[in-house]
PDB file of C-alpha atoms in Angstrom:
ATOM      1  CA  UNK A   1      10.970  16.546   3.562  1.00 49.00           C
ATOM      2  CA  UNK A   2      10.585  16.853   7.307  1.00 51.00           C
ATOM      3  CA  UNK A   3      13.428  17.328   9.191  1.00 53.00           C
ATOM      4  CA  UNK A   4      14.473  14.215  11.664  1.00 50.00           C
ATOM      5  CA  UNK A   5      16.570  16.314  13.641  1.00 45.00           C
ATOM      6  CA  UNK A   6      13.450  18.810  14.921  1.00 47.00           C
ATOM      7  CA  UNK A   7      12.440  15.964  16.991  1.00 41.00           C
ATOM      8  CA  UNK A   8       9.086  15.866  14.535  1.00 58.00           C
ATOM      9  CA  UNK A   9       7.769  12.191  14.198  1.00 78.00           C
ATOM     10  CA  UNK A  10       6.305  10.671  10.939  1.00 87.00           C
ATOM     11  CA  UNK A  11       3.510   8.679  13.209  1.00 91.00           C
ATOM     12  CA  UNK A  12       0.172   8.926  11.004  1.00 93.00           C
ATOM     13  CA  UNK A  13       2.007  10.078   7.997  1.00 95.00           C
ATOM     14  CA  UNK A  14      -0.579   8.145   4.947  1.00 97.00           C
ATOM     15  CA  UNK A  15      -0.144   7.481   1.622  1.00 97.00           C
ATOM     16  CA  UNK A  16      -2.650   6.246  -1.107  1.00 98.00           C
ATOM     17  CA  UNK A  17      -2.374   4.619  -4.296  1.00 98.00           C
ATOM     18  CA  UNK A  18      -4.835   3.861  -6.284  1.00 97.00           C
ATOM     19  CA  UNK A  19      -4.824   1.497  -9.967  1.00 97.00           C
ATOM     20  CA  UNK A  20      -7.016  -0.085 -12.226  1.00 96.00           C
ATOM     21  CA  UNK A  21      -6.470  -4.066 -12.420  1.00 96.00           C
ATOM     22  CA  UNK A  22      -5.413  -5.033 -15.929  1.00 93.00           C
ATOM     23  CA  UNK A  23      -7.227  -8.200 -17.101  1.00 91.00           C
ATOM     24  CA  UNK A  24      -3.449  -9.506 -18.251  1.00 92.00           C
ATOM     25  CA  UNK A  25      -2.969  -9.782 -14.285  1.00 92.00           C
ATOM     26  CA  UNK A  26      -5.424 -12.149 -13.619  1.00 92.00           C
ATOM     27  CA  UNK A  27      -3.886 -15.595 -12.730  1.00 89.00           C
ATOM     28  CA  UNK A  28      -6.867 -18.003 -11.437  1.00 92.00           C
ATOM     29  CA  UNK A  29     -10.409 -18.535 -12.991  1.00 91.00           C
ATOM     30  CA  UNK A  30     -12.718 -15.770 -12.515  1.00 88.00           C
ATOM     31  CA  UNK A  31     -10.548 -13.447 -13.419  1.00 91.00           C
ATOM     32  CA  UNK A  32      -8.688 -13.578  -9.738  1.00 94.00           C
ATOM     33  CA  UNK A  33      -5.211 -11.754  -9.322  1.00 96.00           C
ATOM     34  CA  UNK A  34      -2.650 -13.039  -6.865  1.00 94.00           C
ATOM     35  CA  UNK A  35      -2.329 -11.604  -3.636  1.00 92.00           C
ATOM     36  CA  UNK A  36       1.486 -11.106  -4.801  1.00 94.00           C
ATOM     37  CA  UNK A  37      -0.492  -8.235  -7.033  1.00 96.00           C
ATOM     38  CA  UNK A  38      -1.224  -5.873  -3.864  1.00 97.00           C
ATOM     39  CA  UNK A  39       1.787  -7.046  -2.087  1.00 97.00           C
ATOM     40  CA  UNK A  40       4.009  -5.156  -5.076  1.00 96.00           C
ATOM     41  CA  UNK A  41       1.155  -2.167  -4.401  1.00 97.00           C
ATOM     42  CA  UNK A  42       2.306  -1.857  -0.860  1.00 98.00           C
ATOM     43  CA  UNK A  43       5.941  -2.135  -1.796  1.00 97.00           C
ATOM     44  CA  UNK A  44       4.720   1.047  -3.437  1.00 97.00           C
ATOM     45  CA  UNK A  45       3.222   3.068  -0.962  1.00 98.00           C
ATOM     46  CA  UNK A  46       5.566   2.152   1.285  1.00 97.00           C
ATOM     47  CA  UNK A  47       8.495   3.732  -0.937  1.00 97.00           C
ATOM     48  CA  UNK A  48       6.722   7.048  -1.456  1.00 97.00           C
ATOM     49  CA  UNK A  49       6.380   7.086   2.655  1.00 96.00           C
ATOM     50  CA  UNK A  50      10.056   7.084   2.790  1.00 95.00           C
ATOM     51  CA  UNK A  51      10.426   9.719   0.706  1.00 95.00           C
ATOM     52  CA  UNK A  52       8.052  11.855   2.302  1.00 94.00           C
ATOM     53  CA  UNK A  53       9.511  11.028   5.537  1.00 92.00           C
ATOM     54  CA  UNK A  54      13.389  10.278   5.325  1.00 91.00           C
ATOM     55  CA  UNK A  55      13.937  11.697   1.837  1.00 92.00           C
ATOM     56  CA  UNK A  56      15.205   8.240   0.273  1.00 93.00           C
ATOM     57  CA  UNK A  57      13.302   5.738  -1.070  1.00 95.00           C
ATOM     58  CA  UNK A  58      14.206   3.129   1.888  1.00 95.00           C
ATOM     59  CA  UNK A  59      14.206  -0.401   2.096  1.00 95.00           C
ATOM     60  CA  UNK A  60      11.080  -2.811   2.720  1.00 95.00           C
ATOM     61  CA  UNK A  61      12.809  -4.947   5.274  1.00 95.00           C
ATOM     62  CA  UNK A  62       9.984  -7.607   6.148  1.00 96.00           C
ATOM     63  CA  UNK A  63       5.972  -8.406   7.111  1.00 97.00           C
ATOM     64  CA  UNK A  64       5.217  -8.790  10.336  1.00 95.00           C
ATOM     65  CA  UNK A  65       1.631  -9.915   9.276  1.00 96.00           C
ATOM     66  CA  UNK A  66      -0.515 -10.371   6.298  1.00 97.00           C
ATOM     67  CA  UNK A  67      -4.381 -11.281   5.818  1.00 98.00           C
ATOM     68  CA  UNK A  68      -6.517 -11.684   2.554  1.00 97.00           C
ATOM     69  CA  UNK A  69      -9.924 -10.949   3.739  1.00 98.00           C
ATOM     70  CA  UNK A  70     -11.754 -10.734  -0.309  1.00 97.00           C
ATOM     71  CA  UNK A  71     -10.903 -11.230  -3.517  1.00 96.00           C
ATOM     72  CA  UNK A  72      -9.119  -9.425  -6.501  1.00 97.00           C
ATOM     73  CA  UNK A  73     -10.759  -9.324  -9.812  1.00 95.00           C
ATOM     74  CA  UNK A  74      -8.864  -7.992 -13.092  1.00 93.00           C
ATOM     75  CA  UNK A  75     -11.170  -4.705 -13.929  1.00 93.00           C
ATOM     76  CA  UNK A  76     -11.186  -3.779  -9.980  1.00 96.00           C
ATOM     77  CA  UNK A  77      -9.875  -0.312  -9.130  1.00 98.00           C
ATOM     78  CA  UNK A  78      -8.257  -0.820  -5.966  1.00 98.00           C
ATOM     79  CA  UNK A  79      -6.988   2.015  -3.877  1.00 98.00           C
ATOM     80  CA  UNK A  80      -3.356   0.562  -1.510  1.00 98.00           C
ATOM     81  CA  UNK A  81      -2.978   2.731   1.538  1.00 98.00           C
ATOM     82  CA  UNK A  82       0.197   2.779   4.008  1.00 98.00           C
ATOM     83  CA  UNK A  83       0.447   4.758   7.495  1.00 98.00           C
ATOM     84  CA  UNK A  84       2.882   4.840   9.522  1.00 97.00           C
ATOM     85  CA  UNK A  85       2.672   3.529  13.478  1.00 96.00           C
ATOM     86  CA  UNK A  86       5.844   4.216  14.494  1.00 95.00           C
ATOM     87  CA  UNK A  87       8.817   5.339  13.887  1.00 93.00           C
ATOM     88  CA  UNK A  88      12.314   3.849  14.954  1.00 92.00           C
ATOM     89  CA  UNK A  89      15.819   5.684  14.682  1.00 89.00           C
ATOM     90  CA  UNK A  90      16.088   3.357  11.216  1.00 90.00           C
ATOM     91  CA  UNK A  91      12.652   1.801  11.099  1.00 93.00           C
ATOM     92  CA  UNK A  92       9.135   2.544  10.250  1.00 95.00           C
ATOM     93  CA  UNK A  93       6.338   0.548  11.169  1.00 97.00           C
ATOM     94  CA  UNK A  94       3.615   0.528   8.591  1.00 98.00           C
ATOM     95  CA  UNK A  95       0.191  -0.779   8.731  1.00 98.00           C
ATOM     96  CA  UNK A  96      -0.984  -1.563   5.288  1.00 98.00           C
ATOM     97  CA  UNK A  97      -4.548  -2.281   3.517  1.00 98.00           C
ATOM     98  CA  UNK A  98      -5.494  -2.273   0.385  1.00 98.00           C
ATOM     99  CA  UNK A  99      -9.656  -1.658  -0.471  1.00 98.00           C
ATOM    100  CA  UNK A 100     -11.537  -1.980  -4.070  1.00 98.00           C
ATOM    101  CA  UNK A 101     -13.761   1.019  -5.160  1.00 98.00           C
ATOM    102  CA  UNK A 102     -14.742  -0.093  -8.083  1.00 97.00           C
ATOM    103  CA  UNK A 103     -15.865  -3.329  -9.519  1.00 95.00           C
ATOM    104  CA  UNK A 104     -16.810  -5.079 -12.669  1.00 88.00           C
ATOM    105  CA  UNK A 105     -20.674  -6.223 -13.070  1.00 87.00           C
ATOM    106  CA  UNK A 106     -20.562  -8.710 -15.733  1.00 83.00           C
ATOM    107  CA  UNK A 107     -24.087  -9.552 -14.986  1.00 86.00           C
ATOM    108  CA  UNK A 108     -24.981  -5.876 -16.668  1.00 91.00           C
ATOM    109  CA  UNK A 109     -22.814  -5.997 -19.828  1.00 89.00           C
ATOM    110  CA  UNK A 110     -19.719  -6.993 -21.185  1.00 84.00           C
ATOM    111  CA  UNK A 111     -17.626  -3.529 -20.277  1.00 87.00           C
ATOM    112  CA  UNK A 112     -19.969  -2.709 -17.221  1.00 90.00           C
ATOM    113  CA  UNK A 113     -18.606  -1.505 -13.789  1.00 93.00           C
ATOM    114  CA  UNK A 114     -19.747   0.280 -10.767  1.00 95.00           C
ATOM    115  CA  UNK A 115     -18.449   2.403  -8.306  1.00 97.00           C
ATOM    116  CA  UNK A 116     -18.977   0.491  -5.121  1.00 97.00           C
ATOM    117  CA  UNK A 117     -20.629   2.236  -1.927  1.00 97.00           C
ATOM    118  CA  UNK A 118     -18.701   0.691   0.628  1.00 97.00           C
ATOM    119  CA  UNK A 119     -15.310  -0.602  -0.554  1.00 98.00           C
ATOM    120  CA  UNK A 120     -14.421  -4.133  -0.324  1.00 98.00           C
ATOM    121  CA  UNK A 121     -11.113  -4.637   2.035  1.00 98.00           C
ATOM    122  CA  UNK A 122      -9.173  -7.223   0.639  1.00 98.00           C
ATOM    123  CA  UNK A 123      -5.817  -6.885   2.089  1.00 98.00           C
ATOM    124  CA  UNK A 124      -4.552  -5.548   5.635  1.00 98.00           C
ATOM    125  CA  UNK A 125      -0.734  -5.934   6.522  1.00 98.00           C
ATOM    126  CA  UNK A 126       1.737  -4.604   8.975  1.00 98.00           C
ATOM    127  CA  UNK A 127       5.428  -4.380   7.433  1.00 98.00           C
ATOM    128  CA  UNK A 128       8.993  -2.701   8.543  1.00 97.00           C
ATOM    129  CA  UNK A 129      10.637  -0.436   6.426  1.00 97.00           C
ATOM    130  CA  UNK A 130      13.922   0.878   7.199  1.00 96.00           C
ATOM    131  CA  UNK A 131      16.195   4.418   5.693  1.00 93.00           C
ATOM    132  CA  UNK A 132      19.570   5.154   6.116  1.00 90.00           C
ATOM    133  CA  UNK A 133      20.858   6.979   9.153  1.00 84.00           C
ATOM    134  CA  UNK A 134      20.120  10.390   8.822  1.00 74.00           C
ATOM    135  CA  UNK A 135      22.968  12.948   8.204  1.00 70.00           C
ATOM    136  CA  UNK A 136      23.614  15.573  10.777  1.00 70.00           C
ATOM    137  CA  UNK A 137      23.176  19.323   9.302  1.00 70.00           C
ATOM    138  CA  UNK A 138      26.338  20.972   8.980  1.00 75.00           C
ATOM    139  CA  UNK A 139      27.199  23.876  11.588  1.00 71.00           C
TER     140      UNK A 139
END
């Protein structure tokens, strides 16, 4: 854990998940998973930022923004990244997107999947965090 008294700031600080979608997620036909689904992945990443930065696992507070730009298919690896933009006494500002890696090809067999060579973005986000005041070191 960083410090937050050595006047260090978390700015670019990134975390990545990444987790393969169970076919019990998917919700709509075609084997599409809510966008609820990476929502909870950012909840996530954003947890293990606070940690890394603040030492606690810190609150998700709200979204200031949130696009789905693709689809999410059960059998899809998809890899949830946060980073922090900047950092407020309390707050962190995170910007958010989650990419697939991997996807199902159906049209090749039954259990058949590829690793894809550019990954599909399928959700960006911007979202506040916040951590409890930090303690002062003893003297």
């Amino acid at each position: 854990m960083t410090d937050p008294f050595d006047g260090s700031s978390f700015e670019g600080l990134s975390v990545t998940h990444r987790r393969y979608v169970p076919y019990a997620h998917a919700h709509y036909a075609g084997h599409l998973v809510d966008g609820a689904y990476v929502l909870g992945l950012f909840g996530d990443v954003a947890t293990e930022v606070c940690i890394r930065s603040d030492g606690d696992e810190g609150l998700f507070a709200s979204y200031s923004d949130v696009r789905f730009h693709a689809p999410l298919r059960a059998g899809d690896v998809v890899e949830a990244t946060a980073t922090v933009t900047r950092v407020g006494r309390r707050s962190r500002t995170l910007e958010f997107e989650a990419r697939v890696v991997c996807r199902g090809r159906p049209d090749k067999g039954e259990s058949a999947a590829e690793v894809l060579t550019e990954p599909i973005i399928v959700v960006t986000a911007t979202g506040t965090v916040v951590v409890p005041e930090p303690v002062p070191p003893q003297l």
